[in-house]
Amino acid sequence: MLVKEIKELRSMIKSWRREGLSIGFVPTMGALHEGHESLIKRAVAENDRVVVSVFVNPTQFGPNEDYDAYPRNIDKDLKLCMNAGATVVFNPEPKEMYFQDKSTSVSVSGLTDVLCGAKRPGHFDGVCLVVSKFLNIVTPDRAYFGQKDAQQVAVIKRMIRDLNIDVEIIPCPIVREEDGLAKSSRNTYLSAEERKAALVLSRSLKMAKKALDNGERDAYKLKELIRVEISKEPLAKIDYVEIVDGDSLNDVEVIERNILVPIAVYIGKTRLIDNFTYEI
């Protein structure tokens, strides 16, 4: 079922609550793929009702980013959601989500100053604002986020903690193509040649993980290993390669605890991210 208005969705949610039903929530920007499908299916397995939002959020795009070009196909997205077992797809217009004279912002400091946050100023303010609005509208018991956007997961978890929002955040594993490329809506931007070149992300991370398994604990050496491998691909340009604490996102020099290894790489004009977590 497709719902466009907050009032209608809230009415449905109130009726579910009166019945004592649990609610799962999967926020998306559409252009759905198997990665999103895995989130929806897990939400369906763990909740009585599931709401999926499909909303290309304008507040998280910078002035020179791809908001207008971002792929949109609500008919295809609705079909995927319903086939995966979702109860409702919430697809509001921007004017439904944001008042013309809106004056409220939501900002998480520290965690947003590094990685993608350092490269995209204001991005996570937009993410936090829209997620907090969705959580207020849907009031879910559980919300499901893909681990591919690992910094986003960390920021949302911190926001939930700091604002005492009563929801459980469920991070879900990265879903990959058979050749290892992480599923992403932006993969559709890649030419055939760029699609092949993009495999350098997962390949370099796999090499770093193998080195960790073999006992390497020097973060600089691991980052250099990744950089060298990426530099072999002519179409790839490194945005960042980091090794950080899994919770604080602070830099790590010697690996003695759980870490996150995130990378961002431009393949042609398309910026792709990937990562893995490693538990000590």
PDB file of C-alpha atoms in Angstrom:
ATOM      1  CA  MET A   1       0.000   0.000   0.000  1.00  0.00           C
ATOM      2  CA  LEU A   2       1.292   3.437  -0.954  1.00  0.00           C
ATOM      3  CA  VAL A   3       0.770   6.351   1.450  1.00  0.00           C
ATOM      4  CA  LYS A   4       1.705   9.956   0.629  1.00  0.00           C
ATOM      5  CA  GLU A   5       0.468  11.919   3.646  1.00  0.00           C
ATOM      6  CA  ILE A   6       1.703  11.962   7.251  1.00  0.00           C
ATOM      7  CA  LYS A   7      -1.850  12.200   8.586  1.00  0.00           C
ATOM      8  CA  GLU A   8      -2.919   8.982   6.852  1.00  0.00           C
ATOM      9  CA  LEU A   9       0.172   7.070   7.986  1.00  0.00           C
ATOM     10  CA  ARG A  10      -0.221   8.201  11.591  1.00  0.00           C
ATOM     11  CA  SER A  11      -3.833   7.057  11.579  1.00  0.00           C
ATOM     12  CA  MET A  12      -2.755   3.579  10.461  1.00  0.00           C
ATOM     13  CA  ILE A  13       0.000   3.429  13.066  1.00  0.00           C
ATOM     14  CA  LYS A  14      -2.397   4.400  15.858  1.00  0.00           C
ATOM     15  CA  SER A  15      -4.692   1.533  14.866  1.00  0.00           C
ATOM     16  CA  TRP A  16      -1.775  -0.917  14.895  1.00  0.00           C
ATOM     17  CA  ARG A  17      -0.749   0.301  18.341  1.00  0.00           C
ATOM     18  CA  ARG A  18      -4.278  -0.218  19.636  1.00  0.00           C
ATOM     19  CA  GLU A  19      -3.982  -3.829  18.473  1.00  0.00           C
ATOM     20  CA  GLY A  20      -0.649  -4.184  20.298  1.00  0.00           C
ATOM     21  CA  LEU A  21       1.314  -4.767  17.083  1.00  0.00           C
ATOM     22  CA  SER A  22       5.059  -4.155  16.755  1.00  0.00           C
ATOM     23  CA  ILE A  23       6.363  -1.877  14.004  1.00  0.00           C
ATOM     24  CA  GLY A  24       9.551  -2.084  11.979  1.00  0.00           C
ATOM     25  CA  PHE A  25      10.838   0.795   9.863  1.00  0.00           C
ATOM     26  CA  VAL A  26      13.192   0.827   6.873  1.00  0.00           C
ATOM     27  CA  PRO A  27      14.181   4.335   5.674  1.00  0.00           C
ATOM     28  CA  THR A  28      15.334   4.533   2.035  1.00  0.00           C
ATOM     29  CA  MET A  29      15.834   7.051  -0.741  1.00  0.00           C
ATOM     30  CA  GLY A  30      14.387   4.674  -3.324  1.00  0.00           C
ATOM     31  CA  ALA A  31      16.102   3.125  -6.356  1.00  0.00           C
ATOM     32  CA  LEU A  32      15.763  -0.029  -4.312  1.00  0.00           C
ATOM     33  CA  HIS A  33      17.917  -3.126  -4.819  1.00  0.00           C
ATOM     34  CA  GLU A  34      18.663  -6.408  -3.090  1.00  0.00           C
ATOM     35  CA  GLY A  35      20.397  -4.617  -0.244  1.00  0.00           C
ATOM     36  CA  HIS A  36      17.216  -2.746   0.636  1.00  0.00           C
ATOM     37  CA  GLU A  37      15.225  -5.925   0.101  1.00  0.00           C
ATOM     38  CA  SER A  38      17.317  -7.699   2.736  1.00  0.00           C
ATOM     39  CA  LEU A  39      16.538  -4.927   5.247  1.00  0.00           C
ATOM     40  CA  ILE A  40      12.814  -5.161   4.525  1.00  0.00           C
ATOM     41  CA  LYS A  41      12.757  -8.934   4.818  1.00  0.00           C
ATOM     42  CA  ARG A  42      14.527  -8.819   8.157  1.00  0.00           C
ATOM     43  CA  ALA A  43      12.095  -6.165   9.393  1.00  0.00           C
ATOM     44  CA  VAL A  44       9.172  -8.332   8.253  1.00  0.00           C
ATOM     45  CA  ALA A  45      10.603 -11.326  10.121  1.00  0.00           C
ATOM     46  CA  GLU A  46      10.989  -9.358  13.365  1.00  0.00           C
ATOM     47  CA  ASN A  47       7.858  -7.163  13.419  1.00  0.00           C
ATOM     48  CA  ASP A  48       4.088  -7.386  12.921  1.00  0.00           C
ATOM     49  CA  ARG A  49       3.938  -4.400  10.561  1.00  0.00           C
ATOM     50  CA  VAL A  50       6.662  -2.800   8.435  1.00  0.00           C
ATOM     51  CA  VAL A  51       6.826   0.742   7.053  1.00  0.00           C
ATOM     52  CA  VAL A  52       9.313   1.535   4.286  1.00  0.00           C
ATOM     53  CA  SER A  53       9.944   5.179   3.471  1.00  0.00           C
ATOM     54  CA  VAL A  54      10.918   6.100  -0.083  1.00  0.00           C
ATOM     55  CA  PHE A  55      12.031   9.714   0.031  1.00  0.00           C
ATOM     56  CA  VAL A  56      14.886  11.464  -1.742  1.00  0.00           C
ATOM     57  CA  ASN A  57      15.732  13.848   1.061  1.00  0.00           C
ATOM     58  CA  PRO A  58      16.781  17.278  -0.244  1.00  0.00           C
ATOM     59  CA  THR A  59      18.351  18.436   3.033  1.00  0.00           C
ATOM     60  CA  GLN A  60      21.186  15.899   2.859  1.00  0.00           C
ATOM     61  CA  PHE A  61      22.394  16.908  -0.611  1.00  0.00           C
ATOM     62  CA  GLY A  62      24.976  19.632  -1.130  1.00  0.00           C
ATOM     63  CA  PRO A  63      24.544  22.375  -3.785  1.00  0.00           C
ATOM     64  CA  ASN A  64      26.669  20.532  -6.367  1.00  0.00           C
ATOM     65  CA  GLU A  65      25.461  17.008  -5.628  1.00  0.00           C
ATOM     66  CA  ASP A  66      23.084  14.758  -7.527  1.00  0.00           C
ATOM     67  CA  TYR A  67      19.689  15.487  -5.922  1.00  0.00           C
ATOM     68  CA  ASP A  68      17.907  16.177  -9.230  1.00  0.00           C
ATOM     69  CA  ALA A  69      19.624  13.289 -11.000  1.00  0.00           C
ATOM     70  CA  TYR A  70      19.130  10.759  -8.189  1.00  0.00           C
ATOM     71  CA  PRO A  71      17.228   7.758  -9.658  1.00  0.00           C
ATOM     72  CA  ARG A  72      13.510   7.642  -8.866  1.00  0.00           C
ATOM     73  CA  ASN A  73      11.070   4.878  -9.790  1.00  0.00           C
ATOM     74  CA  ILE A  74       8.298   4.593  -7.225  1.00  0.00           C
ATOM     75  CA  ASP A  75       6.353   1.932  -9.158  1.00  0.00           C
ATOM     76  CA  LYS A  76       9.350  -0.390  -9.214  1.00  0.00           C
ATOM     77  CA  ASP A  77      10.193   0.393  -5.578  1.00  0.00           C
ATOM     78  CA  LEU A  78       6.626  -0.253  -4.449  1.00  0.00           C
ATOM     79  CA  LYS A  79       6.601  -3.635  -6.162  1.00  0.00           C
ATOM     80  CA  LEU A  80       9.878  -4.676  -4.492  1.00  0.00           C
ATOM     81  CA  CYS A  81       8.612  -3.573  -1.065  1.00  0.00           C
ATOM     82  CA  MET A  82       5.298  -5.404  -1.371  1.00  0.00           C
ATOM     83  CA  ASN A  83       6.982  -8.569  -2.647  1.00  0.00           C
ATOM     84  CA  ALA A  84       9.362  -8.438   0.327  1.00  0.00           C
ATOM     85  CA  GLY A  85       6.413  -8.264   2.733  1.00  0.00           C
ATOM     86  CA  ALA A  86       6.240  -4.578   3.664  1.00  0.00           C
ATOM     87  CA  THR A  87       2.899  -3.312   4.952  1.00  0.00           C
ATOM     88  CA  VAL A  88       3.131   0.310   3.805  1.00  0.00           C
ATOM     89  CA  VAL A  89       5.401   2.364   1.564  1.00  0.00           C
ATOM     90  CA  PHE A  90       5.511   5.989   2.706  1.00  0.00           C
ATOM     91  CA  ASN A  91       6.396   8.216  -0.253  1.00  0.00           C
ATOM     92  CA  PRO A  92       5.857  11.865   0.750  1.00  0.00           C
ATOM     93  CA  GLU A  93       6.644  14.930  -1.321  1.00  0.00           C
ATOM     94  CA  PRO A  94       9.280  17.301   0.120  1.00  0.00           C
ATOM     95  CA  LYS A  95       6.541  19.857   0.939  1.00  0.00           C
ATOM     96  CA  GLU A  96       4.839  17.167   3.058  1.00  0.00           C
ATOM     97  CA  MET A  97       8.011  16.593   5.082  1.00  0.00           C
ATOM     98  CA  TYR A  98       9.288  20.161   5.376  1.00  0.00           C
ATOM     99  CA  PHE A  99       7.514  23.407   6.173  1.00  0.00           C
ATOM    100  CA  GLN A 100       8.504  26.273   3.911  1.00  0.00           C
ATOM    101  CA  ASP A 101       9.681  28.288   6.922  1.00  0.00           C
ATOM    102  CA  LYS A 102      11.275  25.397   8.826  1.00  0.00           C
ATOM    103  CA  SER A 103      13.764  26.606  11.437  1.00  0.00           C
ATOM    104  CA  THR A 104      14.802  23.440  13.299  1.00  0.00           C
ATOM    105  CA  SER A 105      17.975  21.444  12.726  1.00  0.00           C
ATOM    106  CA  VAL A 106      19.438  18.282  14.252  1.00  0.00           C
ATOM    107  CA  SER A 107      23.211  18.016  14.443  1.00  0.00           C
ATOM    108  CA  VAL A 108      25.546  15.384  15.886  1.00  0.00           C
ATOM    109  CA  SER A 109      29.032  16.807  16.443  1.00  0.00           C
ATOM    110  CA  GLY A 110      32.304  14.916  16.420  1.00  0.00           C
ATOM    111  CA  LEU A 111      31.181  11.784  14.598  1.00  0.00           C
ATOM    112  CA  THR A 112      30.182  13.883  11.596  1.00  0.00           C
ATOM    113  CA  ASP A 113      33.484  15.769  11.311  1.00  0.00           C
ATOM    114  CA  VAL A 114      35.361  12.855   9.712  1.00  0.00           C
ATOM    115  CA  LEU A 115      35.088  10.491   6.717  1.00  0.00           C
ATOM    116  CA  CYS A 116      32.085  11.384   4.526  1.00  0.00           C
ATOM    117  CA  GLY A 117      31.104  14.146   6.941  1.00  0.00           C
ATOM    118  CA  ALA A 118      34.391  15.963   6.329  1.00  0.00           C
ATOM    119  CA  LYS A 119      33.870  15.744   2.571  1.00  0.00           C
ATOM    120  CA  ARG A 120      30.151  16.610   2.586  1.00  0.00           C
ATOM    121  CA  PRO A 121      29.551  19.454   5.083  1.00  0.00           C
ATOM    122  CA  GLY A 122      25.956  19.554   6.244  1.00  0.00           C
ATOM    123  CA  HIS A 123      25.145  16.110   4.868  1.00  0.00           C
ATOM    124  CA  PHE A 124      24.640  14.437   8.231  1.00  0.00           C
ATOM    125  CA  ASP A 125      22.622  17.367   9.565  1.00  0.00           C
ATOM    126  CA  GLY A 126      20.182  16.592   6.775  1.00  0.00           C
ATOM    127  CA  VAL A 127      20.267  12.867   7.544  1.00  0.00           C
ATOM    128  CA  CYS A 128      19.663  13.430  11.256  1.00  0.00           C
ATOM    129  CA  LEU A 129      16.822  15.845  10.600  1.00  0.00           C
ATOM    130  CA  VAL A 130      14.934  13.540   8.252  1.00  0.00           C
ATOM    131  CA  VAL A 131      15.536  10.389  10.320  1.00  0.00           C
ATOM    132  CA  SER A 132      14.381  12.098  13.500  1.00  0.00           C
ATOM    133  CA  LYS A 133      11.250  13.277  11.680  1.00  0.00           C
ATOM    134  CA  PHE A 134      10.545   9.794  10.344  1.00  0.00           C
ATOM    135  CA  LEU A 135      11.034   8.248  13.779  1.00  0.00           C
ATOM    136  CA  ASN A 136       8.573  10.768  15.243  1.00  0.00           C
ATOM    137  CA  ILE A 137       6.044   9.987  12.512  1.00  0.00           C
ATOM    138  CA  VAL A 138       6.384   6.181  12.414  1.00  0.00           C
ATOM    139  CA  THR A 139       7.268   5.590  16.108  1.00  0.00           C
ATOM    140  CA  PRO A 140       8.777   2.196  15.249  1.00  0.00           C
ATOM    141  CA  ASP A 141      10.019  -0.391  17.720  1.00  0.00           C
ATOM    142  CA  ARG A 142      12.964  -1.138  15.440  1.00  0.00           C
ATOM    143  CA  ALA A 143      14.630   0.716  12.554  1.00  0.00           C
ATOM    144  CA  TYR A 144      16.877  -1.026  10.034  1.00  0.00           C
ATOM    145  CA  PHE A 145      19.970   0.495   8.405  1.00  0.00           C
ATOM    146  CA  GLY A 146      22.529  -0.997   6.023  1.00  0.00           C
ATOM    147  CA  GLN A 147      26.079  -1.267   7.318  1.00  0.00           C
ATOM    148  CA  LYS A 148      27.463  -0.060   3.971  1.00  0.00           C
ATOM    149  CA  ASP A 149      26.737   3.440   5.269  1.00  0.00           C
ATOM    150  CA  ALA A 150      28.658   2.684   8.465  1.00  0.00           C
ATOM    151  CA  GLN A 151      29.215   6.307   9.477  1.00  0.00           C
ATOM    152  CA  GLN A 152      25.506   6.977   9.085  1.00  0.00           C
ATOM    153  CA  VAL A 153      24.724   4.045  11.387  1.00  0.00           C
ATOM    154  CA  ALA A 154      27.143   5.365  14.024  1.00  0.00           C
ATOM    155  CA  VAL A 155      25.699   8.890  13.798  1.00  0.00           C
ATOM    156  CA  ILE A 156      22.093   7.694  14.015  1.00  0.00           C
ATOM    157  CA  LYS A 157      22.873   5.481  17.010  1.00  0.00           C
ATOM    158  CA  ARG A 158      24.477   8.443  18.797  1.00  0.00           C
ATOM    159  CA  MET A 159      21.513  10.696  17.985  1.00  0.00           C
ATOM    160  CA  ILE A 160      19.060   8.078  19.287  1.00  0.00           C
ATOM    161  CA  ARG A 161      21.058   7.753  22.501  1.00  0.00           C
ATOM    162  CA  ASP A 162      21.464  11.487  23.079  1.00  0.00           C
ATOM    163  CA  LEU A 163      17.801  12.309  22.405  1.00  0.00           C
ATOM    164  CA  ASN A 164      16.426   9.298  24.306  1.00  0.00           C
ATOM    165  CA  ILE A 165      14.400   8.177  21.301  1.00  0.00           C
ATOM    166  CA  ASP A 166      12.707   4.883  22.119  1.00  0.00           C
ATOM    167  CA  VAL A 167      13.735   2.771  19.125  1.00  0.00           C
ATOM    168  CA  GLU A 168      16.182  -0.062  18.569  1.00  0.00           C
ATOM    169  CA  ILE A 169      18.607   0.530  15.704  1.00  0.00           C
ATOM    170  CA  ILE A 170      19.369  -2.676  13.784  1.00  0.00           C
ATOM    171  CA  PRO A 171      22.508  -2.499  11.587  1.00  0.00           C
ATOM    172  CA  CYS A 172      22.345  -5.058   8.773  1.00  0.00           C
ATOM    173  CA  PRO A 173      25.218  -6.604   6.769  1.00  0.00           C
ATOM    174  CA  ILE A 174      26.363  -5.259   3.412  1.00  0.00           C
ATOM    175  CA  VAL A 175      24.802  -7.086   0.462  1.00  0.00           C
ATOM    176  CA  ARG A 176      27.201  -7.607  -2.430  1.00  0.00           C
ATOM    177  CA  GLU A 177      27.100  -8.626  -6.067  1.00  0.00           C
ATOM    178  CA  GLU A 178      28.575 -12.029  -6.884  1.00  0.00           C
ATOM    179  CA  ASP A 179      31.855 -10.349  -7.846  1.00  0.00           C
ATOM    180  CA  GLY A 180      32.063  -8.492  -4.525  1.00  0.00           C
ATOM    181  CA  LEU A 181      30.842  -4.996  -5.427  1.00  0.00           C
ATOM    182  CA  ALA A 182      28.665  -3.580  -2.649  1.00  0.00           C
ATOM    183  CA  LYS A 183      25.074  -2.999  -3.775  1.00  0.00           C
ATOM    184  CA  SER A 184      24.388   0.714  -4.219  1.00  0.00           C
ATOM    185  CA  SER A 185      21.821   2.837  -6.014  1.00  0.00           C
ATOM    186  CA  ARG A 186      24.724   4.831  -7.462  1.00  0.00           C
ATOM    187  CA  ASN A 187      26.130   1.746  -9.204  1.00  0.00           C
ATOM    188  CA  THR A 188      23.644   2.551 -11.971  1.00  0.00           C
ATOM    189  CA  TYR A 189      25.773   5.593 -12.820  1.00  0.00           C
ATOM    190  CA  LEU A 190      28.733   3.402 -13.812  1.00  0.00           C
ATOM    191  CA  SER A 191      29.613   2.507 -17.394  1.00  0.00           C
ATOM    192  CA  ALA A 192      30.604  -1.101 -18.120  1.00  0.00           C
ATOM    193  CA  GLU A 193      34.289  -0.142 -17.880  1.00  0.00           C
ATOM    194  CA  GLU A 194      33.739   1.776 -14.627  1.00  0.00           C
ATOM    195  CA  ARG A 195      31.687  -1.083 -13.188  1.00  0.00           C
ATOM    196  CA  LYS A 196      34.669  -3.389 -13.684  1.00  0.00           C
ATOM    197  CA  ALA A 197      37.050  -0.802 -12.199  1.00  0.00           C
ATOM    198  CA  ALA A 198      34.815  -0.426  -9.119  1.00  0.00           C
ATOM    199  CA  LEU A 199      35.803  -3.933  -7.999  1.00  0.00           C
ATOM    200  CA  VAL A 200      39.007  -2.379  -6.686  1.00  0.00           C
ATOM    201  CA  LEU A 201      37.067  -1.283  -3.575  1.00  0.00           C
ATOM    202  CA  SER A 202      36.094  -4.734  -2.377  1.00  0.00           C
ATOM    203  CA  ARG A 203      39.368  -6.242  -3.609  1.00  0.00           C
ATOM    204  CA  SER A 204      41.533  -3.839  -1.612  1.00  0.00           C
ATOM    205  CA  LEU A 205      39.393  -4.287   1.519  1.00  0.00           C
ATOM    206  CA  LYS A 206      39.633  -8.050   1.167  1.00  0.00           C
ATOM    207  CA  MET A 207      43.435  -7.767   1.086  1.00  0.00           C
ATOM    208  CA  ALA A 208      43.404  -5.648   4.253  1.00  0.00           C
ATOM    209  CA  LYS A 209      41.161  -8.127   6.034  1.00  0.00           C
ATOM    210  CA  LYS A 210      43.499 -10.967   5.091  1.00  0.00           C
ATOM    211  CA  ALA A 211      46.447  -9.017   6.502  1.00  0.00           C
ATOM    212  CA  LEU A 212      44.504  -8.487   9.746  1.00  0.00           C
ATOM    213  CA  ASP A 213      43.718 -12.198   9.899  1.00  0.00           C
ATOM    214  CA  ASN A 214      47.440 -12.855   9.525  1.00  0.00           C
ATOM    215  CA  GLY A 215      48.228 -10.647  12.521  1.00  0.00           C
ATOM    216  CA  GLU A 216      48.998  -7.209  11.096  1.00  0.00           C
ATOM    217  CA  ARG A 217      48.058  -4.552  13.675  1.00  0.00           C
ATOM    218  CA  ASP A 218      49.754  -1.428  12.278  1.00  0.00           C
ATOM    219  CA  ALA A 219      46.964   0.782  10.898  1.00  0.00           C
ATOM    220  CA  TYR A 220      49.336   2.782   8.692  1.00  0.00           C
ATOM    221  CA  LYS A 221      50.602  -0.362   6.942  1.00  0.00           C
ATOM    222  CA  LEU A 222      47.067  -1.583   6.363  1.00  0.00           C
ATOM    223  CA  LYS A 223      45.963   1.762   4.928  1.00  0.00           C
ATOM    224  CA  GLU A 224      49.010   1.839   2.674  1.00  0.00           C
ATOM    225  CA  LEU A 225      48.202  -1.662   1.432  1.00  0.00           C
ATOM    226  CA  ILE A 226      44.714  -0.458   0.431  1.00  0.00           C
ATOM    227  CA  ARG A 227      46.030   2.724  -1.188  1.00  0.00           C
ATOM    228  CA  VAL A 228      48.605   0.857  -3.262  1.00  0.00           C
ATOM    229  CA  GLU A 229      46.006  -1.584  -4.559  1.00  0.00           C
ATOM    230  CA  ILE A 230      43.553   1.180  -5.474  1.00  0.00           C
ATOM    231  CA  SER A 231      46.287   3.164  -7.212  1.00  0.00           C
ATOM    232  CA  LYS A 232      46.711   0.266  -9.662  1.00  0.00           C
ATOM    233  CA  GLU A 233      43.291   1.071 -11.130  1.00  0.00           C
ATOM    234  CA  PRO A 234      43.547   4.009 -13.591  1.00  0.00           C
ATOM    235  CA  LEU A 235      39.856   4.964 -13.285  1.00  0.00           C
ATOM    236  CA  ALA A 236      39.967   5.119  -9.479  1.00  0.00           C
ATOM    237  CA  LYS A 237      40.756   8.197  -7.407  1.00  0.00           C
ATOM    238  CA  ILE A 238      40.955   7.859  -3.622  1.00  0.00           C
ATOM    239  CA  ASP A 239      38.771  10.157  -1.542  1.00  0.00           C
ATOM    240  CA  TYR A 240      39.791   8.616   1.774  1.00  0.00           C
ATOM    241  CA  VAL A 241      41.150   5.411   3.307  1.00  0.00           C
ATOM    242  CA  GLU A 242      40.854   5.242   7.077  1.00  0.00           C
ATOM    243  CA  ILE A 243      40.950   2.884  10.032  1.00  0.00           C
ATOM    244  CA  VAL A 244      38.842   4.090  12.950  1.00  0.00           C
ATOM    245  CA  ASP A 245      37.335   2.967  16.229  1.00  0.00           C
ATOM    246  CA  GLY A 246      34.042   1.228  15.527  1.00  0.00           C
ATOM    247  CA  ASP A 247      32.056   3.399  17.965  1.00  0.00           C
ATOM    248  CA  SER A 248      33.767   6.788  18.228  1.00  0.00           C
ATOM    249  CA  LEU A 249      35.131   6.882  14.640  1.00  0.00           C
ATOM    250  CA  ASN A 250      38.401   8.219  16.065  1.00  0.00           C
ATOM    251  CA  ASP A 251      41.601   7.340  14.201  1.00  0.00           C
ATOM    252  CA  VAL A 252      43.389   4.194  15.323  1.00  0.00           C
ATOM    253  CA  GLU A 253      47.166   3.716  15.033  1.00  0.00           C
ATOM    254  CA  VAL A 254      47.592   0.302  16.654  1.00  0.00           C
ATOM    255  CA  ILE A 255      44.679  -2.081  16.292  1.00  0.00           C
ATOM    256  CA  GLU A 256      43.782  -3.388  19.743  1.00  0.00           C
ATOM    257  CA  ARG A 257      39.975  -3.221  19.656  1.00  0.00           C
ATOM    258  CA  ASN A 258      37.044  -3.413  17.268  1.00  0.00           C
ATOM    259  CA  ILE A 259      37.600  -1.247  14.215  1.00  0.00           C
ATOM    260  CA  LEU A 260      35.888   0.023  11.100  1.00  0.00           C
ATOM    261  CA  VAL A 261      37.842   0.192   7.831  1.00  0.00           C
ATOM    262  CA  PRO A 262      35.946   2.645   5.578  1.00  0.00           C
ATOM    263  CA  ILE A 263      37.029   3.832   2.129  1.00  0.00           C
ATOM    264  CA  ALA A 264      35.594   6.243  -0.428  1.00  0.00           C
ATOM    265  CA  VAL A 265      36.747   6.151  -4.039  1.00  0.00           C
ATOM    266  CA  TYR A 266      35.765   8.046  -7.162  1.00  0.00           C
ATOM    267  CA  ILE A 267      35.301   5.775 -10.157  1.00  0.00           C
ATOM    268  CA  GLY A 268      35.096   8.268 -12.979  1.00  0.00           C
ATOM    269  CA  LYS A 269      32.685  10.888 -11.586  1.00  0.00           C
ATOM    270  CA  THR A 270      30.831   8.485  -9.283  1.00  0.00           C
ATOM    271  CA  ARG A 271      31.750   8.409  -5.598  1.00  0.00           C
ATOM    272  CA  LEU A 272      31.455   4.933  -4.062  1.00  0.00           C
ATOM    273  CA  ILE A 273      31.930   3.882  -0.449  1.00  0.00           C
ATOM    274  CA  ASP A 274      32.655   0.509   1.117  1.00  0.00           C
ATOM    275  CA  ASN A 275      33.910  -0.824   4.435  1.00  0.00           C
ATOM    276  CA  PHE A 276      34.289  -3.752   6.742  1.00  0.00           C
ATOM    277  CA  THR A 277      34.276  -4.105  10.504  1.00  0.00           C
ATOM    278  CA  TYR A 278      36.860  -6.178  12.315  1.00  0.00           C
ATOM    279  CA  GLU A 279      36.414  -7.479  15.821  1.00  0.00           C
ATOM    280  CA  ILE A 280      39.411  -8.173  18.038  1.00  0.00           C
TER     281      ILE A 280
END
